[in-house]
């Protein structure tokens, strides 16, 4: 599966469009990480626990998007976008979407 | 009385450790940015390359969650009264974006160029000025192209 965030796959030609594919995941952080984060919040800097959590979630969203594209019979996804939104206190939604295509 | 003492201690700890970590972080950012000079990241979609020379195209991304220290939070709170630029937040967001870009480049490995780079920020927790965890996420993503030599 080739994934790009430009309209084409350079060096290949698109032969078929399948339409929009997307994957999303909603993650809540657990209380241990929250306590660590509030301690870290005092001195500032990177919150490694959260970074890791969001990275895992984003990978999961991408995996779901790929799964969706595979079911349609695509072999590439172009013009991929990410978006993040907090749906509830302490929970975040990671969303990835793009256009499934077949390239040659 | 004790409340004031705790408050002052928090400010002192936030200021000293926060400034130290910021300096250290900037040093590391400068060093890695120099090391990655061979890999340009551009926001345009098409760079001048021959199509048939592209060996692979791949989505790369990097993200970081960063939080503000107690001293800067108070400073920003004071700034809210008078208005104007909030310098303490500027450096925070600057660090987050540059770190995200660097992580994206690390993921790209030995690619030739990263095109169509997009940078986004989002707050994932409660409001930054309120009590509790105020932090924001910066994510950078783009398409890494590897050209044949």
PDB file of C-alpha atoms in Angstrom:
ATOM      1  CA  UNK A   1       0.000   0.000   0.000  1.00  0.00           C
ATOM      2  CA  UNK A   2       1.495   3.325  -1.103  1.00  0.00           C
ATOM      3  CA  UNK A   3       0.345   6.334   0.921  1.00  0.00           C
ATOM      4  CA  UNK A   4       1.068   9.927  -0.055  1.00  0.00           C
ATOM      5  CA  UNK A   5      -0.405  13.312   0.806  1.00  0.00           C
ATOM      6  CA  UNK A   6      -0.073  14.742  -2.711  1.00  0.00           C
ATOM      7  CA  UNK A   7      -2.614  14.203  -5.489  1.00  0.00           C
ATOM      8  CA  UNK A   8      -0.572  11.627  -7.365  1.00  0.00           C
ATOM      9  CA  UNK A   9       1.918   8.884  -6.782  1.00  0.00           C
ATOM     10  CA  UNK A  10       5.077  10.186  -8.464  1.00  0.00           C
ATOM     11  CA  UNK A  11       6.449   7.814 -11.077  1.00  0.00           C
ATOM     12  CA  UNK A  12       3.158   5.902 -11.368  1.00  0.00           C
ATOM     13  CA  UNK A  13      -0.122   6.576 -13.120  1.00  0.00           C
ATOM     14  CA  UNK A  14      -3.508   6.330 -11.469  1.00  0.00           C
ATOM     15  CA  UNK A  15      -5.803   3.965 -13.369  1.00  0.00           C
ATOM     16  CA  UNK A  16      -8.833   3.812 -11.105  1.00  0.00           C
ATOM     17  CA  UNK A  17     -10.425   5.909  -8.350  1.00  0.00           C
ATOM     18  CA  UNK A  18     -12.355   4.291  -5.518  1.00  0.00           C
ATOM     19  CA  UNK A  19     -13.361   7.342  -3.507  1.00  0.00           C
ATOM     20  CA  UNK A  20     -12.894   8.422   0.051  1.00  0.00           C
ATOM     21  CA  UNK A  21     -11.470   6.078   2.670  1.00  0.00           C
ATOM     22  CA  UNK A  22     -11.045   6.947   6.312  1.00  0.00           C
ATOM     23  CA  UNK A  23     -10.040   5.524   9.630  1.00  0.00           C
ATOM     24  CA  UNK A  24     -10.547   6.912  13.071  1.00  0.00           C
ATOM     25  CA  UNK A  25      -9.865   6.016  16.657  1.00  0.00           C
ATOM     26  CA  UNK A  26     -10.806   7.579  19.960  1.00  0.00           C
ATOM     27  CA  UNK A  27      -8.413   7.184  22.824  1.00  0.00           C
ATOM     28  CA  UNK A  28      -8.633   8.081  26.456  1.00  0.00           C
ATOM     29  CA  UNK A  29      -5.519   8.431  28.519  1.00  0.00           C
ATOM     30  CA  UNK A  30      -5.308   6.435  31.699  1.00  0.00           C
ATOM     31  CA  UNK A  31      -5.064   7.950  35.115  1.00  0.00           C
ATOM     32  CA  UNK A  32      -1.422   7.014  35.748  1.00  0.00           C
ATOM     33  CA  UNK A  33      -0.304   8.927  32.716  1.00  0.00           C
ATOM     34  CA  UNK A  34      -2.547  11.790  33.723  1.00  0.00           C
ATOM     35  CA  UNK A  35      -0.907  12.099  37.137  1.00  0.00           C
ATOM     36  CA  UNK A  36       2.552  11.966  35.591  1.00  0.00           C
ATOM     37  CA  UNK A  37       1.502  14.576  33.062  1.00  0.00           C
ATOM     38  CA  UNK A  38       0.197  16.964  35.680  1.00  0.00           C
ATOM     39  CA  UNK A  39       3.498  16.667  37.529  1.00  0.00           C
ATOM     40  CA  UNK A  40       5.353  17.317  34.293  1.00  0.00           C
ATOM     41  CA  UNK A  41       3.070  20.243  33.676  1.00  0.00           C
ATOM     42  CA  UNK A  42       4.751  22.067  36.527  1.00  0.00           C
ATOM     43  CA  UNK A  43       8.130  22.232  34.840  1.00  0.00           C
ATOM     44  CA  UNK A  44       7.037  22.140  31.216  1.00  0.00           C
ATOM     45  CA  UNK A  45       8.523  20.170  28.379  1.00  0.00           C
ATOM     46  CA  UNK A  46       7.498  17.168  26.403  1.00  0.00           C
ATOM     47  CA  UNK A  47       4.859  14.800  27.760  1.00  0.00           C
ATOM     48  CA  UNK A  48       6.316  11.555  26.431  1.00  0.00           C
ATOM     49  CA  UNK A  49       3.380   9.450  27.612  1.00  0.00           C
ATOM     50  CA  UNK A  50       0.907  11.504  25.625  1.00  0.00           C
ATOM     51  CA  UNK A  51       3.136  11.665  22.568  1.00  0.00           C
ATOM     52  CA  UNK A  52       3.405   7.890  22.561  1.00  0.00           C
ATOM     53  CA  UNK A  53      -0.315   7.471  23.126  1.00  0.00           C
ATOM     54  CA  UNK A  54      -1.256   9.744  20.239  1.00  0.00           C
ATOM     55  CA  UNK A  55       1.326   8.162  17.964  1.00  0.00           C
ATOM     56  CA  UNK A  56      -0.088   4.701  18.651  1.00  0.00           C
ATOM     57  CA  UNK A  57      -3.615   5.955  18.050  1.00  0.00           C
ATOM     58  CA  UNK A  58      -2.643   7.655  14.818  1.00  0.00           C
ATOM     59  CA  UNK A  59      -0.990   4.475  13.589  1.00  0.00           C
ATOM     60  CA  UNK A  60      -4.183   2.625  14.402  1.00  0.00           C
ATOM     61  CA  UNK A  61      -6.268   5.161  12.469  1.00  0.00           C
ATOM     62  CA  UNK A  62      -3.935   4.765   9.482  1.00  0.00           C
ATOM     63  CA  UNK A  63      -4.178   0.972   9.736  1.00  0.00           C
ATOM     64  CA  UNK A  64      -7.954   1.179   9.685  1.00  0.00           C
ATOM     65  CA  UNK A  65      -7.853   3.473   6.679  1.00  0.00           C
ATOM     66  CA  UNK A  66      -5.539   1.018   4.893  1.00  0.00           C
ATOM     67  CA  UNK A  67      -7.878  -1.861   5.769  1.00  0.00           C
ATOM     68  CA  UNK A  68     -10.796   0.107   4.328  1.00  0.00           C
ATOM     69  CA  UNK A  69      -8.863   0.776   1.113  1.00  0.00           C
ATOM     70  CA  UNK A  70      -7.796  -2.847   0.809  1.00  0.00           C
ATOM     71  CA  UNK A  71     -11.396  -4.002   0.973  1.00  0.00           C
ATOM     72  CA  UNK A  72     -12.156  -1.769  -1.999  1.00  0.00           C
ATOM     73  CA  UNK A  73      -9.329  -3.311  -3.962  1.00  0.00           C
ATOM     74  CA  UNK A  74      -7.071  -0.273  -3.984  1.00  0.00           C
ATOM     75  CA  UNK A  75      -3.293  -0.409  -3.833  1.00  0.00           C
ATOM     76  CA  UNK A  76      -2.576   3.216  -2.950  1.00  0.00           C
ATOM     77  CA  UNK A  77      -4.085   6.095  -0.978  1.00  0.00           C
ATOM     78  CA  UNK A  78      -3.419   9.641  -2.130  1.00  0.00           C
ATOM     79  CA  UNK A  79      -4.083  13.064  -0.631  1.00  0.00           C
ATOM     80  CA  UNK A  80      -4.136  11.847   2.962  1.00  0.00           C
ATOM     81  CA  UNK A  81      -5.077  14.325   5.694  1.00  0.00           C
ATOM     82  CA  UNK A  82      -4.965  14.039   9.463  1.00  0.00           C
ATOM     83  CA  UNK A  83      -7.201  15.719  11.955  1.00  0.00           C
ATOM     84  CA  UNK A  84      -7.456  15.668  15.719  1.00  0.00           C
ATOM     85  CA  UNK A  85     -10.326  16.705  17.916  1.00  0.00           C
ATOM     86  CA  UNK A  86     -11.077  16.312  21.575  1.00  0.00           C
ATOM     87  CA  UNK A  87     -14.505  14.756  21.884  1.00  0.00           C
ATOM     88  CA  UNK A  88     -14.711  14.622  25.658  1.00  0.00           C
ATOM     89  CA  UNK A  89     -12.551  15.618  28.551  1.00  0.00           C
ATOM     90  CA  UNK A  90      -9.473  13.438  28.465  1.00  0.00           C
ATOM     91  CA  UNK A  91     -10.329  11.704  25.212  1.00  0.00           C
ATOM     92  CA  UNK A  92      -9.076  12.585  21.768  1.00  0.00           C
ATOM     93  CA  UNK A  93     -10.136  11.479  18.332  1.00  0.00           C
ATOM     94  CA  UNK A  94      -7.511  10.848  15.690  1.00  0.00           C
ATOM     95  CA  UNK A  95      -8.832  10.786  12.158  1.00  0.00           C
ATOM     96  CA  UNK A  96      -7.069   9.986   8.899  1.00  0.00           C
ATOM     97  CA  UNK A  97      -8.699  10.197   5.491  1.00  0.00           C
ATOM     98  CA  UNK A  98      -7.689  10.060   1.872  1.00  0.00           C
ATOM     99  CA  UNK A  99      -8.633   8.897  -1.603  1.00  0.00           C
ATOM    100  CA  UNK A 100      -8.180   5.236  -2.492  1.00  0.00           C
ATOM    101  CA  UNK A 101      -6.810   4.642  -5.980  1.00  0.00           C
ATOM    102  CA  UNK A 102      -5.222   1.909  -8.042  1.00  0.00           C
ATOM    103  CA  UNK A 103      -1.882   2.777  -9.608  1.00  0.00           C
ATOM    104  CA  UNK A 104       0.244   1.133 -12.246  1.00  0.00           C
TER     105      UNK A 104
ATOM    106  CA  UNK B   1       0.745  32.156  54.415  1.00  0.00           C
ATOM    107  CA  UNK B   2       1.516  28.547  53.519  1.00  0.00           C
ATOM    108  CA  UNK B   3      -0.459  28.949  50.319  1.00  0.00           C
ATOM    109  CA  UNK B   4       1.739  31.837  49.289  1.00  0.00           C
ATOM    110  CA  UNK B   5       4.843  29.827  50.106  1.00  0.00           C
ATOM    111  CA  UNK B   6       3.676  26.923  47.988  1.00  0.00           C
ATOM    112  CA  UNK B   7       2.783  29.288  45.176  1.00  0.00           C
ATOM    113  CA  UNK B   8       6.214  30.916  45.247  1.00  0.00           C
ATOM    114  CA  UNK B   9       7.961  27.537  45.363  1.00  0.00           C
ATOM    115  CA  UNK B  10       5.962  26.352  42.360  1.00  0.00           C
ATOM    116  CA  UNK B  11       6.908  29.492  40.451  1.00  0.00           C
ATOM    117  CA  UNK B  12      10.575  29.115  41.371  1.00  0.00           C
ATOM    118  CA  UNK B  13      10.657  25.442  40.394  1.00  0.00           C
ATOM    119  CA  UNK B  14       8.756  26.143  37.188  1.00  0.00           C
ATOM    120  CA  UNK B  15      11.064  28.984  36.250  1.00  0.00           C
ATOM    121  CA  UNK B  16      14.386  27.272  36.953  1.00  0.00           C
ATOM    122  CA  UNK B  17      13.622  23.815  35.569  1.00  0.00           C
ATOM    123  CA  UNK B  18      11.493  25.179  32.740  1.00  0.00           C
ATOM    124  CA  UNK B  19      14.202  27.551  31.527  1.00  0.00           C
ATOM    125  CA  UNK B  20      16.787  24.814  31.767  1.00  0.00           C
ATOM    126  CA  UNK B  21      14.757  22.315  29.762  1.00  0.00           C
ATOM    127  CA  UNK B  22      13.918  24.941  27.172  1.00  0.00           C
ATOM    128  CA  UNK B  23      17.583  25.805  26.672  1.00  0.00           C
ATOM    129  CA  UNK B  24      18.525  22.153  26.439  1.00  0.00           C
ATOM    130  CA  UNK B  25      15.727  21.482  23.999  1.00  0.00           C
ATOM    131  CA  UNK B  26      16.723  24.397  21.753  1.00  0.00           C
ATOM    132  CA  UNK B  27      20.333  23.171  21.742  1.00  0.00           C
ATOM    133  CA  UNK B  28      19.237  19.725  20.655  1.00  0.00           C
ATOM    134  CA  UNK B  29      16.882  21.189  18.020  1.00  0.00           C
ATOM    135  CA  UNK B  30      19.658  23.328  16.517  1.00  0.00           C
ATOM    136  CA  UNK B  31      22.027  20.375  16.417  1.00  0.00           C
ATOM    137  CA  UNK B  32      19.571  18.044  14.730  1.00  0.00           C
ATOM    138  CA  UNK B  33      18.376  20.697  12.285  1.00  0.00           C
ATOM    139  CA  UNK B  34      21.963  21.081  11.106  1.00  0.00           C
ATOM    140  CA  UNK B  35      22.308  17.315  10.774  1.00  0.00           C
ATOM    141  CA  UNK B  36      19.164  17.156   8.625  1.00  0.00           C
ATOM    142  CA  UNK B  37      20.142  19.943   6.234  1.00  0.00           C
ATOM    143  CA  UNK B  38      20.596  17.382   3.447  1.00  0.00           C
ATOM    144  CA  UNK B  39      16.867  16.571   3.564  1.00  0.00           C
ATOM    145  CA  UNK B  40      14.770  19.576   2.523  1.00  0.00           C
ATOM    146  CA  UNK B  41      11.137  19.687   3.560  1.00  0.00           C
ATOM    147  CA  UNK B  42       9.007  21.890   1.323  1.00  0.00           C
ATOM    148  CA  UNK B  43       5.362  22.882   1.362  1.00  0.00           C
ATOM    149  CA  UNK B  44       4.905  22.836  -2.406  1.00  0.00           C
ATOM    150  CA  UNK B  45       3.514  19.749  -4.072  1.00  0.00           C
ATOM    151  CA  UNK B  46       5.710  19.410  -7.110  1.00  0.00           C
ATOM    152  CA  UNK B  47       9.448  19.919  -7.003  1.00  0.00           C
ATOM    153  CA  UNK B  48      11.483  19.861 -10.173  1.00  0.00           C
ATOM    154  CA  UNK B  49      12.315  16.184 -10.525  1.00  0.00           C
ATOM    155  CA  UNK B  50      12.080  13.742 -13.415  1.00  0.00           C
ATOM    156  CA  UNK B  51       9.036  11.523 -12.850  1.00  0.00           C
ATOM    157  CA  UNK B  52      10.687   8.278 -13.896  1.00  0.00           C
ATOM    158  CA  UNK B  53      13.494   8.753 -11.402  1.00  0.00           C
ATOM    159  CA  UNK B  54      11.255   8.500  -8.336  1.00  0.00           C
ATOM    160  CA  UNK B  55      11.902   5.181  -6.657  1.00  0.00           C
ATOM    161  CA  UNK B  56       9.410   5.449  -3.823  1.00  0.00           C
ATOM    162  CA  UNK B  57       6.858   7.805  -2.289  1.00  0.00           C
ATOM    163  CA  UNK B  58       5.798   7.378   1.296  1.00  0.00           C
ATOM    164  CA  UNK B  59       3.780   9.236   3.890  1.00  0.00           C
ATOM    165  CA  UNK B  60       5.909  10.378   6.826  1.00  0.00           C
ATOM    166  CA  UNK B  61       4.775  12.096   9.997  1.00  0.00           C
ATOM    167  CA  UNK B  62       6.047  13.174  13.370  1.00  0.00           C
ATOM    168  CA  UNK B  63       4.294  14.496  16.409  1.00  0.00           C
ATOM    169  CA  UNK B  64       5.011  15.815  19.866  1.00  0.00           C
ATOM    170  CA  UNK B  65       2.913  16.747  22.884  1.00  0.00           C
ATOM    171  CA  UNK B  66       4.338  19.611  24.868  1.00  0.00           C
ATOM    172  CA  UNK B  67       3.237  21.414  28.007  1.00  0.00           C
ATOM    173  CA  UNK B  68       3.935  24.780  29.512  1.00  0.00           C
ATOM    174  CA  UNK B  69       5.671  25.293  32.856  1.00  0.00           C
ATOM    175  CA  UNK B  70       4.051  26.893  35.863  1.00  0.00           C
ATOM    176  CA  UNK B  71       5.982  30.150  35.688  1.00  0.00           C
ATOM    177  CA  UNK B  72       5.061  30.802  32.073  1.00  0.00           C
ATOM    178  CA  UNK B  73       1.483  29.912  32.769  1.00  0.00           C
ATOM    179  CA  UNK B  74       1.300  32.613  35.422  1.00  0.00           C
ATOM    180  CA  UNK B  75       3.089  35.029  33.099  1.00  0.00           C
ATOM    181  CA  UNK B  76       0.584  34.332  30.351  1.00  0.00           C
ATOM    182  CA  UNK B  77      -2.221  34.786  32.836  1.00  0.00           C
ATOM    183  CA  UNK B  78      -0.884  38.234  33.718  1.00  0.00           C
ATOM    184  CA  UNK B  79      -0.496  39.033  30.050  1.00  0.00           C
ATOM    185  CA  UNK B  80      -4.176  38.288  29.606  1.00  0.00           C
ATOM    186  CA  UNK B  81      -4.979  41.359  31.664  1.00  0.00           C
ATOM    187  CA  UNK B  82      -3.030  43.832  29.533  1.00  0.00           C
ATOM    188  CA  UNK B  83      -3.074  42.107  26.166  1.00  0.00           C
ATOM    189  CA  UNK B  84      -0.222  41.998  23.674  1.00  0.00           C
ATOM    190  CA  UNK B  85       2.053  39.242  22.458  1.00  0.00           C
ATOM    191  CA  UNK B  86       2.418  36.282  24.771  1.00  0.00           C
ATOM    192  CA  UNK B  87       6.128  35.535  24.348  1.00  0.00           C
ATOM    193  CA  UNK B  88       6.131  32.600  26.729  1.00  0.00           C
ATOM    194  CA  UNK B  89       3.686  30.690  24.560  1.00  0.00           C
ATOM    195  CA  UNK B  90       5.464  31.634  21.345  1.00  0.00           C
ATOM    196  CA  UNK B  91       8.621  29.780  22.263  1.00  0.00           C
ATOM    197  CA  UNK B  92       6.602  26.778  23.438  1.00  0.00           C
ATOM    198  CA  UNK B  93       4.749  26.389  20.160  1.00  0.00           C
ATOM    199  CA  UNK B  94       7.891  27.100  18.153  1.00  0.00           C
ATOM    200  CA  UNK B  95       9.673  24.265  19.950  1.00  0.00           C
ATOM    201  CA  UNK B  96       6.789  21.883  19.423  1.00  0.00           C
ATOM    202  CA  UNK B  97       6.556  22.550  15.678  1.00  0.00           C
ATOM    203  CA  UNK B  98      10.271  22.234  15.087  1.00  0.00           C
ATOM    204  CA  UNK B  99      10.447  19.044  17.108  1.00  0.00           C
ATOM    205  CA  UNK B 100       7.555  17.576  15.089  1.00  0.00           C
ATOM    206  CA  UNK B 101       9.328  18.500  11.832  1.00  0.00           C
ATOM    207  CA  UNK B 102      12.514  16.840  13.035  1.00  0.00           C
ATOM    208  CA  UNK B 103      10.678  13.648  13.967  1.00  0.00           C
ATOM    209  CA  UNK B 104       9.069  13.610  10.547  1.00  0.00           C
ATOM    210  CA  UNK B 105      12.532  13.868   8.983  1.00  0.00           C
ATOM    211  CA  UNK B 106      13.792  11.073  11.217  1.00  0.00           C
ATOM    212  CA  UNK B 107      10.983   8.867   9.921  1.00  0.00           C
ATOM    213  CA  UNK B 108      11.894   9.732   6.315  1.00  0.00           C
ATOM    214  CA  UNK B 109      15.370   8.261   6.787  1.00  0.00           C
ATOM    215  CA  UNK B 110      17.435   8.459   3.595  1.00  0.00           C
ATOM    216  CA  UNK B 111      14.773  10.063   1.378  1.00  0.00           C
ATOM    217  CA  UNK B 112      15.781  12.865  -1.016  1.00  0.00           C
ATOM    218  CA  UNK B 113      13.050  15.410  -0.361  1.00  0.00           C
ATOM    219  CA  UNK B 114       9.806  15.742   1.590  1.00  0.00           C
ATOM    220  CA  UNK B 115       7.047  17.492  -0.373  1.00  0.00           C
ATOM    221  CA  UNK B 116       3.678  18.938   0.625  1.00  0.00           C
ATOM    222  CA  UNK B 117       4.542  19.304   4.290  1.00  0.00           C
ATOM    223  CA  UNK B 118       1.612  20.274   6.495  1.00  0.00           C
ATOM    224  CA  UNK B 119       1.842  21.337  10.116  1.00  0.00           C
ATOM    225  CA  UNK B 120      -1.084  21.244  12.486  1.00  0.00           C
ATOM    226  CA  UNK B 121      -1.525  21.932  16.152  1.00  0.00           C
ATOM    227  CA  UNK B 122      -4.336  20.898  18.419  1.00  0.00           C
ATOM    228  CA  UNK B 123      -5.068  21.058  22.089  1.00  0.00           C
ATOM    229  CA  UNK B 124      -5.787  17.596  23.347  1.00  0.00           C
ATOM    230  CA  UNK B 125      -6.538  18.323  26.971  1.00  0.00           C
ATOM    231  CA  UNK B 126      -8.273  21.068  28.848  1.00  0.00           C
ATOM    232  CA  UNK B 127      -7.836  24.745  28.075  1.00  0.00           C
ATOM    233  CA  UNK B 128      -4.263  25.889  28.476  1.00  0.00           C
ATOM    234  CA  UNK B 129      -5.001  28.660  30.909  1.00  0.00           C
ATOM    235  CA  UNK B 130      -7.309  26.746  33.202  1.00  0.00           C
ATOM    236  CA  UNK B 131      -6.263  24.537  36.049  1.00  0.00           C
ATOM    237  CA  UNK B 132      -5.092  21.072  35.107  1.00  0.00           C
ATOM    238  CA  UNK B 133      -3.013  19.769  32.267  1.00  0.00           C
ATOM    239  CA  UNK B 134      -2.548  22.403  29.599  1.00  0.00           C
ATOM    240  CA  UNK B 135      -0.802  20.876  26.662  1.00  0.00           C
ATOM    241  CA  UNK B 136      -0.864  20.914  22.917  1.00  0.00           C
ATOM    242  CA  UNK B 137       0.084  18.570  20.150  1.00  0.00           C
ATOM    243  CA  UNK B 138       1.997  19.543  17.050  1.00  0.00           C
ATOM    244  CA  UNK B 139       2.002  17.201  14.086  1.00  0.00           C
ATOM    245  CA  UNK B 140       3.924  17.535  10.837  1.00  0.00           C
ATOM    246  CA  UNK B 141       3.342  15.297   7.850  1.00  0.00           C
ATOM    247  CA  UNK B 142       4.378  15.087   4.236  1.00  0.00           C
ATOM    248  CA  UNK B 143       5.330  12.779   1.401  1.00  0.00           C
ATOM    249  CA  UNK B 144       8.925  11.576   1.369  1.00  0.00           C
ATOM    250  CA  UNK B 145      10.295  11.004  -2.132  1.00  0.00           C
ATOM    251  CA  UNK B 146      13.335   8.872  -2.750  1.00  0.00           C
ATOM    252  CA  UNK B 147      15.034   9.543  -6.085  1.00  0.00           C
ATOM    253  CA  UNK B 148      17.454   7.287  -7.873  1.00  0.00           C
ATOM    254  CA  UNK B 149      20.952   8.656  -7.936  1.00  0.00           C
TER     255      UNK B 149
END
